[in-house]
Short mmCIF file of C-alpha atoms in Angstrom, two decimals:
data_model
loop_
_atom_site.label_atom_id
_atom_site.label_comp_id
_atom_site.label_asym_id
_atom_site.label_seq_id
_atom_site.Cartn_x
_atom_site.Cartn_y
_atom_site.Cartn_z
CA MET A 1 3.92 0.73 -6.62
CA LEU A 2 6.64 2.34 -4.59
CA GLU A 3 8.87 -0.58 -5.26
CA LEU A 4 8.67 -0.15 -9.08
CA ASP A 5 8.91 3.64 -9.17
CA LYS A 6 12.32 3.65 -7.55
CA ILE A 7 13.83 0.62 -9.49
CA LEU A 8 12.37 3.05 -12.86
CA GLU A 9 14.30 5.50 -11.43
CA LYS A 10 17.73 3.93 -11.73
CA CYS A 11 16.24 2.19 -15.09
CA GLY A 12 15.29 5.65 -16.38
CA ASP A 13 11.76 6.85 -16.51
CA ARG A 14 11.85 9.61 -18.71
CA HIS A 15 14.30 8.63 -21.32
CA ARG A 16 14.36 7.08 -24.69
CA LEU A 17 12.02 4.11 -24.13
CA GLN A 18 9.40 6.58 -22.74
CA THR A 19 9.55 8.75 -26.04
CA ILE A 20 9.26 5.61 -27.95
CA MET A 21 6.37 4.47 -26.15
CA LEU A 22 4.41 7.79 -26.22
CA LEU A 23 5.14 7.74 -30.02
CA LEU A 24 3.52 4.46 -30.22
CA PHE A 25 0.87 5.17 -28.00
CA CYS A 26 0.13 8.29 -30.32
CA VAL A 27 -0.20 5.66 -33.31
CA ILE A 28 -2.76 3.91 -31.40
CA ASN A 29 -4.83 6.85 -30.66
CA LEU A 30 -4.95 7.81 -34.57
CA LEU A 31 -6.14 4.17 -35.27
CA SER A 32 -8.54 3.97 -32.35
CA ALA A 33 -9.90 7.07 -33.19
CA MET A 34 -10.55 6.39 -36.93
CA HIS A 35 -11.71 2.53 -35.75
CA TYR A 36 -14.48 3.91 -33.31
CA TYR A 37 -15.99 6.52 -35.80
CA SER A 38 -15.95 4.04 -38.60
CA GLN A 39 -19.64 3.45 -37.13
CA THR A 40 -20.30 7.02 -38.40
CA ILE A 41 -18.33 7.22 -41.68
CA ILE A 42 -19.98 4.19 -43.33
CA SER A 43 -23.35 4.91 -42.49
CA PHE A 44 -23.58 8.83 -43.65
CA VAL A 45 -27.02 9.09 -45.24
CA PRO A 46 -26.84 11.31 -48.25
CA LYS A 47 -29.73 12.86 -50.04
CA TYR A 48 -32.38 10.55 -51.40
CA TRP A 49 -35.30 10.90 -53.79
CA CYS A 50 -37.58 8.51 -55.61
CA ALA A 51 -36.24 7.06 -59.15
CA GLU A 52 -39.59 7.59 -60.60
CA ASP A 53 -39.52 11.66 -59.82
CA ALA A 54 -36.07 11.76 -62.30
CA ILE A 55 -38.15 12.83 -65.65
CA ALA A 56 -35.67 13.09 -68.46
CA THR A 57 -36.08 16.02 -70.64
CA GLU A 58 -34.45 17.52 -73.71
CA ASP A 59 -32.20 19.85 -71.75
CA TYR A 60 -31.41 17.10 -68.87
CA GLU A 61 -30.83 18.33 -65.95
CA PRO A 62 -31.00 15.91 -62.58
CA PHE A 63 -33.98 16.74 -60.52
CA VAL A 64 -32.78 16.93 -56.86
CA PRO A 65 -35.51 17.68 -54.13
CA ILE A 66 -34.90 20.30 -51.30
CA GLN A 67 -35.22 17.37 -48.85
CA SER A 68 -35.16 13.49 -48.99
CA SER A 69 -38.28 11.59 -49.66
CA CYS A 70 -39.25 8.32 -49.71
CA ILE A 71 -42.20 8.53 -51.54
CA SER A 72 -42.98 9.75 -55.17
CA LEU A 73 -43.68 13.17 -55.77
CA HIS A 74 -45.89 11.88 -59.16
CA ASN A 75 -47.57 9.34 -57.60
CA ASP A 76 -50.59 9.76 -55.00
CA SER A 77 -49.65 6.42 -53.19
CA SER A 78 -48.27 6.55 -49.86
CA GLN A 79 -46.40 3.66 -50.06
CA SER A 80 -42.43 3.90 -50.37
CA CYS A 81 -40.59 3.69 -53.64
CA GLN A 82 -38.26 0.47 -54.30
CA LYS A 83 -35.54 2.32 -56.22
CA PHE A 84 -33.73 5.32 -55.52
CA HIS A 85 -31.43 8.31 -56.68
CA TYR A 86 -28.86 9.88 -54.22
CA GLU A 87 -26.70 12.86 -54.22
CA TYR A 88 -23.49 11.83 -52.66
CA PHE A 89 -21.39 13.68 -50.57
CA MET A 90 -18.23 15.13 -52.34
CA GLY A 91 -18.55 11.70 -54.40
CA TYR A 92 -18.76 9.42 -51.45
CA GLU A 93 -20.81 6.30 -51.41
CA SER A 94 -21.86 5.03 -47.89
CA LEU A 95 -23.24 1.40 -46.90
CA THR A 96 -26.41 3.05 -46.67
CA SER A 97 -26.82 4.29 -50.32
CA GLU A 98 -25.34 1.29 -51.59
CA LEU A 99 -27.64 -1.28 -49.63
CA ASN A 100 -30.57 1.06 -49.80
CA TRP A 101 -30.90 1.07 -46.13
CA ILE A 102 -33.26 3.94 -45.81
CA CYS A 103 -37.28 4.66 -45.38
CA ASP A 104 -38.68 1.39 -44.57
CA ASP A 105 -35.42 -0.35 -44.41
CA ALA A 106 -33.32 2.36 -41.93
CA TRP A 107 -33.91 0.19 -38.86
CA LYS A 108 -31.44 -2.18 -40.41
CA LEU A 109 -28.55 0.24 -40.32
CA THR A 110 -29.78 0.86 -36.71
CA LEU A 111 -29.76 -2.34 -35.40
CA GLY A 112 -26.24 -3.34 -37.08
CA GLN A 113 -24.53 -0.52 -35.52
CA SER A 114 -25.95 -1.04 -32.37
CA MET A 115 -24.15 -4.47 -32.34
CA PHE A 116 -20.88 -2.80 -32.39
CA PHE A 117 -22.13 -1.65 -28.88
CA VAL A 118 -22.66 -4.86 -27.76
CA GLY A 119 -19.36 -5.99 -28.85
CA SER A 120 -17.64 -3.40 -27.09
CA VAL A 121 -19.64 -4.59 -23.58
CA VAL A 122 -18.41 -8.03 -24.05
CA GLY A 123 -14.58 -7.20 -25.37
CA SER A 124 -14.27 -5.18 -22.28
CA LEU A 125 -15.05 -7.80 -20.11
CA VAL A 126 -13.49 -10.74 -22.03
CA PHE A 127 -10.00 -8.96 -22.89
CA GLY A 128 -10.47 -7.32 -19.42
CA ILE A 129 -10.28 -10.81 -17.69
CA LEU A 130 -7.82 -12.22 -20.27
CA ALA A 131 -5.35 -8.93 -19.69
CA ASP A 132 -5.23 -10.35 -16.08
CA MET A 133 -4.63 -13.99 -17.14
CA VAL A 134 -1.95 -13.72 -19.82
CA GLY A 135 -0.51 -10.19 -19.40
CA ARG A 136 -1.47 -6.26 -20.92
CA LEU A 137 0.70 -6.89 -24.02
CA PRO A 138 -0.77 -9.99 -25.76
CA ILE A 139 -4.13 -8.63 -25.02
CA LEU A 140 -3.00 -5.24 -26.73
CA ILE A 141 -2.06 -6.93 -30.03
CA ILE A 142 -5.41 -9.53 -30.07
CA ALA A 143 -7.47 -6.67 -29.63
CA ASN A 144 -5.83 -4.33 -32.52
CA MET A 145 -5.56 -7.43 -34.57
CA VAL A 146 -9.33 -8.04 -33.87
CA ALA A 147 -10.24 -4.31 -34.69
CA MET A 148 -8.49 -4.78 -38.23
CA LEU A 149 -10.47 -8.07 -38.93
CA GLY A 150 -13.83 -6.63 -37.81
CA ASN A 151 -13.46 -3.89 -39.83
CA ILE A 152 -12.32 -6.14 -43.05
CA LEU A 153 -14.84 -8.76 -42.50
CA THR A 154 -17.72 -5.71 -42.57
CA ILE A 155 -16.48 -4.95 -46.34
CA PHE A 156 -18.12 -8.41 -47.05
CA GLY A 157 -21.45 -7.55 -44.61
CA THR A 158 -24.01 -7.08 -47.67
CA ASP A 159 -27.02 -8.42 -45.73
CA LEU A 160 -27.98 -7.79 -41.94
CA VAL A 161 -26.89 -10.81 -40.51
CA SER A 162 -23.53 -10.54 -41.99
CA PHE A 163 -23.09 -6.74 -41.57
CA SER A 164 -24.45 -6.98 -37.68
CA PHE A 165 -22.26 -10.02 -36.90
CA PHE A 166 -19.12 -8.33 -38.20
CA ARG A 167 -19.95 -5.08 -36.44
CA PHE A 168 -20.07 -7.24 -33.52
CA ILE A 169 -16.49 -8.64 -33.92
CA SER A 170 -15.26 -5.15 -34.68
CA GLY A 171 -16.84 -3.75 -31.48
CA LEU A 172 -14.91 -6.39 -29.36
CA ALA A 173 -11.78 -4.31 -29.64
CA THR A 174 -13.40 -1.27 -28.70
CA ASP A 175 -11.53 0.14 -25.75
CA SER A 176 -9.23 -2.90 -25.16
CA ASN A 177 -7.33 -1.98 -28.47
CA PHE A 178 -6.61 1.31 -26.39
CA VAL A 179 -6.70 1.06 -22.85
CA MET A 180 -3.78 -1.48 -22.61
CA MET A 181 -1.33 0.60 -24.11
CA TYR A 182 -2.54 3.78 -21.85
CA ILE A 183 -1.83 1.16 -18.73
CA LEU A 184 1.93 0.15 -20.10
CA VAL A 185 2.80 3.50 -21.23
CA MET A 186 1.68 4.86 -17.81
CA GLU A 187 3.25 2.02 -15.74
CA TYR A 188 6.78 2.89 -17.30
CA LEU A 189 6.60 6.80 -17.49
CA ARG A 190 7.21 8.96 -14.31
CA PRO A 191 4.15 9.87 -12.27
CA SER A 192 4.77 13.57 -12.38
CA LEU A 193 4.61 13.37 -16.44
CA ARG A 194 1.59 10.84 -16.86
CA THR A 195 -1.12 13.40 -16.60
CA ILE A 196 0.36 15.97 -18.91
CA GLY A 197 1.88 13.35 -21.40
CA LEU A 198 -0.88 11.04 -21.47
CA SER A 199 -3.05 13.78 -21.97
CA ILE A 200 -1.40 15.60 -24.52
CA CYS A 201 -0.92 12.20 -26.84
CA ILE A 202 -4.65 11.66 -26.57
CA GLY A 203 -5.64 15.10 -26.99
CA PHE A 204 -3.66 15.85 -30.21
CA PHE A 205 -3.42 12.64 -31.67
CA TYR A 206 -7.16 11.20 -31.13
CA CYS A 207 -8.29 14.90 -32.26
CA LEU A 208 -6.22 14.24 -35.75
CA GLY A 209 -7.67 10.59 -36.34
CA SER A 210 -11.09 12.03 -35.71
CA ILE A 211 -10.56 14.81 -38.16
CA ALA A 212 -8.54 13.06 -40.78
CA ALA A 213 -11.62 10.06 -40.69
CA PRO A 214 -14.11 11.81 -43.16
CA TRP A 215 -11.27 13.05 -45.41
CA ILE A 216 -9.85 9.49 -45.94
CA ALA A 217 -13.41 8.51 -46.65
CA VAL A 218 -13.63 11.03 -49.37
CA LEU A 219 -10.21 10.14 -50.47
CA MET A 220 -11.18 6.55 -51.26
CA GLN A 221 -14.77 7.45 -52.23
CA SER A 222 -16.42 4.67 -51.07
CA TRP A 223 -17.37 2.79 -47.56
CA ARG A 224 -14.97 -0.04 -48.75
CA GLY A 225 -12.15 1.76 -49.62
CA PHE A 226 -12.50 3.67 -46.20
CA LEU A 227 -12.33 0.31 -44.25
CA MET A 228 -9.80 -1.06 -46.01
CA ALA A 229 -7.61 2.26 -45.60
CA THR A 230 -7.90 2.36 -42.08
CA SER A 231 -7.53 -1.24 -41.35
CA ILE A 232 -4.53 -1.71 -43.06
CA PRO A 233 -2.12 0.33 -40.85
CA PHE A 234 -3.04 -2.29 -38.10
CA VAL A 235 -0.57 -4.95 -39.24
CA MET A 236 1.90 -2.85 -37.65
CA ILE A 237 0.75 -3.35 -34.32
CA PRO A 238 2.29 -6.92 -34.04
CA LEU A 239 6.00 -5.11 -34.13
CA PHE A 240 5.03 -3.66 -30.59
CA TYR A 241 6.05 -6.89 -29.18
CA PHE A 242 9.61 -6.40 -30.10
CA ILE A 243 9.59 -2.80 -28.79
CA VAL A 244 6.88 -2.66 -25.75
CA PRO A 245 7.91 -3.99 -22.49
CA GLU A 246 5.32 -6.58 -20.74
CA SER A 247 3.58 -4.98 -17.26
CA VAL A 248 5.95 -5.19 -14.32
CA GLN A 249 3.48 -4.95 -12.01
CA TRP A 250 1.46 -7.60 -13.81
CA LEU A 251 4.45 -9.76 -13.72
CA ILE A 252 5.12 -9.38 -10.19
CA SER A 253 1.36 -10.01 -9.14
CA LYS A 254 1.92 -13.20 -10.94
CA GLN A 255 5.25 -13.75 -9.17
CA LYS A 256 7.25 -13.82 -12.26
CA TYR A 257 10.18 -12.30 -11.05
CA VAL A 258 12.43 -13.50 -13.63
CA GLN A 259 10.69 -11.85 -16.14
CA ALA A 260 9.87 -8.79 -14.55
CA VAL A 261 13.91 -8.39 -14.07
CA GLU A 262 14.24 -9.03 -17.68
CA CYS A 263 12.13 -6.36 -18.82
CA LEU A 264 13.64 -3.77 -16.65
CA ARG A 265 16.92 -5.05 -17.97
CA ARG A 266 15.54 -4.02 -21.49
CA VAL A 267 14.34 -0.72 -20.16
CA ALA A 268 17.54 0.04 -18.76
CA LYS A 269 19.44 -0.72 -21.94
CA ILE A 270 17.43 1.16 -24.31
CA ASN A 271 18.06 4.15 -21.79
CA GLY A 272 21.35 3.45 -21.83
CA LYS A 273 21.62 3.24 -18.28
CA THR A 274 23.54 1.00 -16.02
CA VAL A 275 21.95 -0.87 -13.14
CA ASP A 276 23.87 -3.71 -10.89
CA ASP A 277 22.37 -6.79 -10.28
CA ALA A 278 22.11 -6.25 -6.59
CA ALA A 279 19.50 -3.17 -7.34
CA PHE A 280 17.45 -5.79 -9.11
CA GLY A 281 17.72 -8.34 -6.35
CA GLU A 282 16.66 -5.73 -3.67
CA PHE A 283 13.71 -4.82 -5.95
CA ILE A 284 12.52 -8.70 -5.88
CA GLU A 285 12.93 -9.26 -2.26
CA GLU A 286 11.03 -5.72 -1.64
CA CYS A 287 8.25 -7.13 -3.76
CA LYS A 288 7.82 -10.39 -2.13
CA ARG A 289 7.97 -8.63 1.65
CA SER A 290 5.48 -6.47 0.23
CA GLN A 291 3.08 -9.76 -1.00
CA MET A 292 3.84 -11.43 2.23
CA LEU A 293 2.76 -8.55 4.19
CA GLN A 294 -0.51 -8.05 2.45
CA PRO A 295 -3.43 -9.24 4.81
CA LYS A 296 -5.53 -11.78 3.72
CA ALA A 297 -9.38 -10.98 4.71
CA LYS A 298 -11.45 -13.62 5.51
CA VAL A 299 -14.41 -12.60 3.08
CA GLU A 300 -13.06 -10.02 0.30
CA PRO A 301 -15.10 -7.31 -0.35
CA ASN A 302 -17.02 -7.76 -3.56
CA LEU A 303 -18.92 -5.56 -5.92
CA LEU A 304 -22.52 -6.08 -4.20
CA GLY A 305 -20.55 -4.39 -1.05
CA LEU A 306 -21.08 -0.92 -2.90
CA PHE A 307 -25.07 -1.58 -2.28
CA ALA A 308 -25.00 -2.88 1.10
CA SER A 309 -25.36 1.08 2.85
CA PRO A 310 -27.62 3.80 2.17
CA ARG A 311 -24.88 6.79 1.13
CA LEU A 312 -22.44 4.27 -1.03
CA ARG A 313 -25.33 2.60 -2.95
CA ARG A 314 -26.70 6.29 -3.86
CA ASN A 315 -23.07 7.17 -4.73
CA THR A 316 -22.80 4.19 -6.88
CA LEU A 317 -25.96 4.47 -8.74
CA ILE A 318 -25.18 7.99 -9.32
CA LEU A 319 -21.70 7.01 -10.88
CA PHE A 320 -23.88 4.34 -12.78
CA PHE A 321 -26.06 6.71 -14.30
CA LYS A 322 -23.29 9.58 -15.04
CA SER A 323 -21.58 7.15 -16.81
CA MET A 324 -24.51 5.82 -18.75
CA VAL A 325 -25.42 9.72 -19.60
CA ILE A 326 -21.47 10.63 -20.52
CA THR A 327 -20.87 7.89 -22.68
CA LEU A 328 -24.34 7.61 -24.31
CA CYS A 329 -23.94 11.86 -25.07
CA TYR A 330 -20.59 11.47 -26.11
CA ASP A 331 -21.05 8.88 -28.74
CA ALA A 332 -24.50 10.23 -29.73
CA VAL A 333 -23.14 13.90 -30.14
CA SER A 334 -20.20 12.87 -31.86
CA ARG A 335 -21.94 10.66 -34.47
CA ASN A 336 -24.84 13.64 -34.75
CA VAL A 337 -23.52 15.34 -37.69
CA GLN A 338 -26.26 14.94 -40.24
CA GLY A 339 -29.41 17.24 -40.55
CA LEU A 340 -27.77 20.10 -39.39
CA GLY A 341 -27.73 21.76 -42.79
CA ILE A 342 -24.06 21.35 -43.36
CA SER A 343 -21.79 18.53 -44.97
CA PRO A 344 -21.56 15.65 -42.26
CA PHE A 345 -17.83 15.67 -43.42
CA VAL A 346 -17.32 19.14 -42.77
CA MET A 347 -19.52 18.90 -39.79
CA PHE A 348 -17.70 15.81 -38.56
CA SER A 349 -14.43 17.67 -38.69
CA LEU A 350 -15.47 20.35 -37.14
CA SER A 351 -16.91 18.72 -34.19
CA ALA A 352 -13.65 16.57 -33.63
CA THR A 353 -11.50 19.68 -33.18
CA THR A 354 -12.81 20.11 -29.58
CA ILE A 355 -11.02 17.04 -28.20
CA LEU A 356 -7.68 18.70 -27.94
CA PRO A 357 -8.97 21.83 -25.98
CA ALA A 358 -11.20 19.80 -24.15
CA CYS A 359 -7.96 17.79 -22.83
CA LEU A 360 -6.10 21.05 -22.16
CA LEU A 361 -8.92 22.61 -20.29
CA LEU A 362 -9.06 19.45 -18.26
CA ILE A 363 -4.95 19.60 -17.61
CA ALA A 364 -5.56 23.43 -16.64
CA LEU A 365 -9.05 22.98 -14.26
CA GLN A 366 -9.45 19.76 -12.70
CA ASP A 367 -7.04 20.03 -9.93
CA ARG A 368 -8.28 23.89 -9.34
CA ILE A 369 -12.10 23.49 -9.64
CA GLY A 370 -12.55 19.94 -8.52
CA ARG A 371 -14.03 16.72 -10.06
CA LYS A 372 -17.70 17.47 -8.91
CA ALA A 373 -17.37 21.12 -10.50
CA MET A 374 -15.78 19.90 -13.85
CA ALA A 375 -18.71 17.02 -14.31
CA SER A 376 -21.37 19.19 -13.12
CA MET A 377 -20.70 22.20 -15.25
CA SER A 378 -19.37 20.38 -18.32
CA LEU A 379 -22.51 18.36 -18.55
CA LEU A 380 -24.56 21.30 -18.00
CA LEU A 381 -22.83 23.29 -20.76
CA SER A 382 -23.31 20.79 -23.12
CA GLY A 383 -27.37 20.15 -22.03
CA ILE A 384 -28.08 23.80 -22.36
CA PHE A 385 -26.09 23.97 -26.06
CA ILE A 386 -27.42 21.03 -27.28
CA SER A 387 -31.04 21.86 -26.08
CA CYS A 388 -30.71 25.21 -27.89
CA THR A 389 -29.74 23.54 -31.29
CA GLY A 390 -32.82 21.24 -30.90
CA ALA A 391 -34.88 24.59 -30.48
CA LEU A 392 -33.18 26.20 -33.39
CA LEU A 393 -34.15 23.16 -35.27
CA PHE A 394 -37.76 23.01 -33.81
CA ARG A 395 -38.43 26.58 -35.16
CA SER A 396 -37.02 25.64 -38.62
CA SER A 397 -39.29 23.09 -38.90
CA VAL A 398 -42.10 24.76 -37.46
CA GLU A 399 -41.75 27.30 -40.40
CA ASN A 400 -41.00 24.98 -42.59
CA SER A 401 -37.83 26.92 -43.56
CA SER A 402 -34.72 25.54 -45.23
CA ASP A 403 -32.97 28.80 -44.62
CA GLN A 404 -32.14 28.01 -41.04
CA ASN A 405 -29.19 29.77 -39.59
CA VAL A 406 -26.56 27.20 -40.37
CA THR A 407 -23.64 28.73 -38.80
CA LEU A 408 -25.63 29.06 -35.29
CA VAL A 409 -26.49 25.64 -35.23
CA VAL A 410 -23.13 24.46 -36.30
CA ILE A 411 -21.57 26.59 -33.39
CA LEU A 412 -24.00 25.46 -30.65
CA SER A 413 -23.76 22.03 -31.72
CA VAL A 414 -19.76 22.34 -31.57
CA ILE A 415 -20.05 23.94 -28.18
CA GLY A 416 -22.13 20.95 -27.00
CA ARG A 417 -19.76 18.27 -28.14
CA PHE A 418 -17.09 20.20 -26.36
CA GLY A 419 -19.00 20.21 -22.83
CA VAL A 420 -19.64 16.52 -23.29
CA THR A 421 -16.13 15.59 -24.34
CA VAL A 422 -14.53 17.14 -21.31
CA ALA A 423 -17.43 15.36 -19.06
CA TYR A 424 -16.20 12.10 -20.91
CA ASN A 425 -12.58 12.62 -20.23
CA SER A 426 -13.19 13.47 -16.38
CA GLY A 427 -15.79 10.81 -15.64
CA ALA A 428 -12.93 7.82 -15.19
CA GLN A 429 -11.03 9.44 -12.72
CA TYR A 430 -14.06 10.98 -10.66
CA ALA A 431 -15.08 7.50 -10.50
CA THR A 432 -11.84 6.01 -9.59
CA GLU A 433 -11.54 8.16 -6.65
CA LEU A 434 -14.56 8.18 -5.36
CA ILE A 435 -14.87 4.35 -5.19
CA PRO A 436 -13.42 2.48 -1.90
CA THR A 437 -9.77 1.05 -2.98
CA CYS A 438 -11.07 -2.54 -1.64
CA VAL A 439 -13.28 -2.64 -4.81
CA ARG A 440 -11.82 -0.30 -7.12
CA GLY A 441 -11.16 -2.46 -9.78
CA GLN A 442 -14.61 -4.12 -9.98
CA GLY A 443 -16.57 -1.03 -9.38
CA VAL A 444 -14.84 1.26 -11.86
CA ALA A 445 -15.05 -1.63 -14.44
CA ALA A 446 -18.84 -1.87 -13.52
CA VAL A 447 -19.25 1.60 -14.09
CA HIS A 448 -17.23 1.68 -17.55
CA VAL A 449 -19.53 -1.28 -18.94
CA MET A 450 -22.39 0.35 -17.91
CA GLY A 451 -21.59 3.09 -19.80
CA TYR A 452 -20.57 1.16 -22.97
CA ALA A 453 -23.99 -1.12 -22.76
CA PHE A 454 -26.25 2.34 -22.58
CA THR A 455 -24.40 3.27 -25.68
CA PHE A 456 -26.54 0.58 -27.78
CA PHE A 457 -29.07 3.39 -27.77
CA SER A 458 -27.13 6.25 -29.64
CA SER A 459 -28.21 4.66 -32.85
CA TYR A 460 -31.73 4.68 -31.86
CA ILE A 461 -31.71 8.13 -30.38
CA LEU A 462 -30.27 9.29 -33.83
CA HIS A 463 -32.83 7.31 -35.78
CA THR A 464 -35.48 9.83 -34.04
CA ARG A 465 -34.52 12.27 -36.50
CA GLN A 466 -36.38 10.38 -39.11
CA LEU A 467 -39.71 11.09 -36.94
CA PHE A 468 -38.99 14.91 -35.64
CA SER A 469 -35.99 16.58 -36.81
CA PRO A 470 -34.62 18.15 -33.72
CA LEU A 471 -35.72 14.98 -31.75
CA PRO A 472 -32.08 13.45 -31.26
CA GLU A 473 -31.05 17.20 -29.53
CA ILE A 474 -33.96 17.44 -27.45
CA ILE A 475 -33.43 13.71 -25.56
CA LEU A 476 -29.62 14.08 -25.48
CA GLY A 477 -29.83 17.60 -23.91
CA PHE A 478 -32.41 16.72 -21.34
CA ILE A 479 -30.65 14.11 -19.98
CA SER A 480 -27.44 15.95 -20.20
CA LEU A 481 -29.19 18.29 -17.90
CA VAL A 482 -30.25 15.44 -15.73
CA GLY A 483 -26.66 14.28 -15.30
CA ALA A 484 -25.51 17.56 -14.36
CA GLY A 485 -27.79 17.84 -11.60
CA LEU A 486 -27.16 14.34 -10.41
CA CYS A 487 -23.31 15.04 -10.11
CA LEU A 488 -24.29 17.57 -7.40
CA LEU A 489 -25.19 15.12 -5.31
CA LEU A 490 -21.56 13.49 -5.58
CA PRO A 491 -19.05 14.29 -2.98
CA GLU A 492 -16.08 16.16 -3.91
CA THR A 493 -12.64 14.17 -3.90
CA LEU A 494 -10.16 16.70 -4.81
CA ASN A 495 -7.75 17.23 -1.82
CA ARG A 496 -9.28 14.66 -0.04
CA THR A 497 -8.08 11.25 1.97
CA LEU A 498 -9.63 8.74 -0.52
CA PRO A 499 -12.11 5.87 0.85
CA THR A 500 -10.46 2.42 1.49
CA THR A 501 -12.86 0.61 3.01
CA LEU A 502 -16.65 0.14 2.61
CA LYS A 503 -17.03 1.98 5.73
CA ASP A 504 -15.19 4.61 4.45
CA GLY A 505 -16.93 4.92 1.25
CA GLU A 506 -20.44 5.25 3.26
CA ASN A 507 -18.66 8.01 5.44
CA PHE A 508 -16.80 9.94 2.57
CA GLY A 509 -18.16 13.21 1.96
CA LYS A 510 -20.80 13.21 4.76
CA ASN A 511 -20.86 16.66 5.55
CA ASP A 512 -20.94 17.61 1.65
CA ARG A 513 -23.71 19.55 0.41
CA TRP A 514 -25.16 19.82 -3.00
CA PHE A 515 -23.65 23.63 -3.71
CA MET A 516 -20.50 22.85 -2.24
CA PHE A 517 -17.23 22.72 -4.71
CA SER A 518 -13.80 22.23 -4.25
CA PHE A 519 -12.79 25.75 -5.12
CA MET A 520 -14.66 27.39 -2.18
CA GLU A 521 -13.28 25.65 0.59
CA LYS A 522 -9.47 24.91 2.02
CA ARG A 523 -8.08 21.60 1.82
CA THR A 524 -9.70 19.17 3.99
CA GLN A 525 -10.25 15.46 5.17
CA SER A 526 -13.74 14.28 4.44
CA VAL A 527 -13.67 11.23 6.75
CA ASP A 528 -12.49 11.56 10.24
CA THR A 529 -11.77 7.79 10.73
CA LEU A 530 -9.52 7.39 7.93
CA THR A 531 -5.92 6.32 8.53
CA PRO A 532 -3.65 9.03 8.71
CA SER A 533 -1.18 7.15 6.83
CA VAL A 534 -3.19 7.25 3.69
CA ALA A 535 -2.28 10.42 1.85
CA PRO A 536 -4.23 11.71 -0.86
CA SER A 537 -3.32 10.74 -4.44
CA SER A 538 -3.32 13.43 -7.59
CA HIS A 539 -2.63 10.15 -9.69
CA PRO A 540 -5.20 7.55 -9.06
CA ASP A 541 -4.04 4.08 -9.51
CA ASN A 542 -5.94 3.83 -12.89
CA SER A 543 -4.28 0.55 -13.21
CA ALA A 544 -7.03 -0.68 -10.57
CA TYR A 545 -9.36 0.15 -12.97
CA PHE A 546 -8.48 -2.71 -15.43
#
């Protein structure tokens, strides 16, 4: 909103308030990372074996098999044991080992974890609607309180029904507990500082929270202690209400002009700026004029319009599939830290170190090589290295060797995580630019929800390791490579006049070929019929997404 950018310059758009909001956004990133990955931490599966195999001797030495086993080594029966011994990772007792959700009961853990992602889909839709009704700030606080409540209740979820229900509650907060603060910070920050400011906060502090999560679990020594330790800090979030201002854009859209001016006065006061009453009056008048001049179409375009014409329908379906592939691979690869020949705590932290470099690479290259090249190449990189990890694990399983090259497996897995993290971080902006403005909010939200819905299957993909050791890597590597290929069919958006109407969306990039990339061509306009007054935007309106 041009009027808001002008008044924020007078109130201060890179001063004390913005620094405070960025620091609070860093806190949100820490808490969001630990909340999201609580799924992985509480469900680590330690090495286990049948209790019947622990035969006492005079010089008793605990029997520890090379691999986990569901069947007694001293029993010819093929039936699973009822009692097990565990070799805990660094003394940490997970939910899996406490409830014996292994072997014939392993499906219970997979189902319970899946409900977390069902909750995330429902929560994204419900909290998104509520944010448009009651504002961004209340939903930011409510979503984080739901995250705390869900994790604390999970402590008491020791049967399948209660565990699944409590993980569903915890999942409701996923995304909304982070996105609402992202919107507020982006709105009050100078446009030229948004990309670097938000990316560094996300890259560094989400990375820090991810690296720290497994070691908090080790420190607490139990899954209950971990959930309690990572839930208690959420009690500070309601204090944000007294510091963070509500979205002025939302207030203006609801014609709450008095509250909007109050927020701006508060911004100016914190930043030590003096703004005349006349400036606020002029701002309100400009907003009113802008709202009155907005054309009211007889029939508003909607999401179904994206499927009305062939090229736009193809691009929309590819975006849906790309979002599903990227979100599924990002979640599964992030959680795929077991069965690689190294402590899952160490592997998880090593894998998480890719988050910051991925954000920095995105800042450095996305506006240079283009959206299509970034999406396709990152998925290609991820697919190749994840597939190589699977091939190495397959060779080890064929040779029945426990002396697999652990270092090489870890390196390949970490590089695969780096590629999918780059693809995940770049995905939202690509969809935002490619979907026409008239349905951008609905379209990008649908793309986002489709991605989250598909993460329901990530637990089941990881569970296939019980059937065949390298199978998760084979599946993830294959769908990453398919996603990389489909991205080549999308048009480039960098340095292009973005589509405004559904007709623009149908014609957008009509002359593009699958082998054409932004860095290979000069600045051009994709659609000849677009209105000249619509200028390319290096900072797409991400608020339309929400």
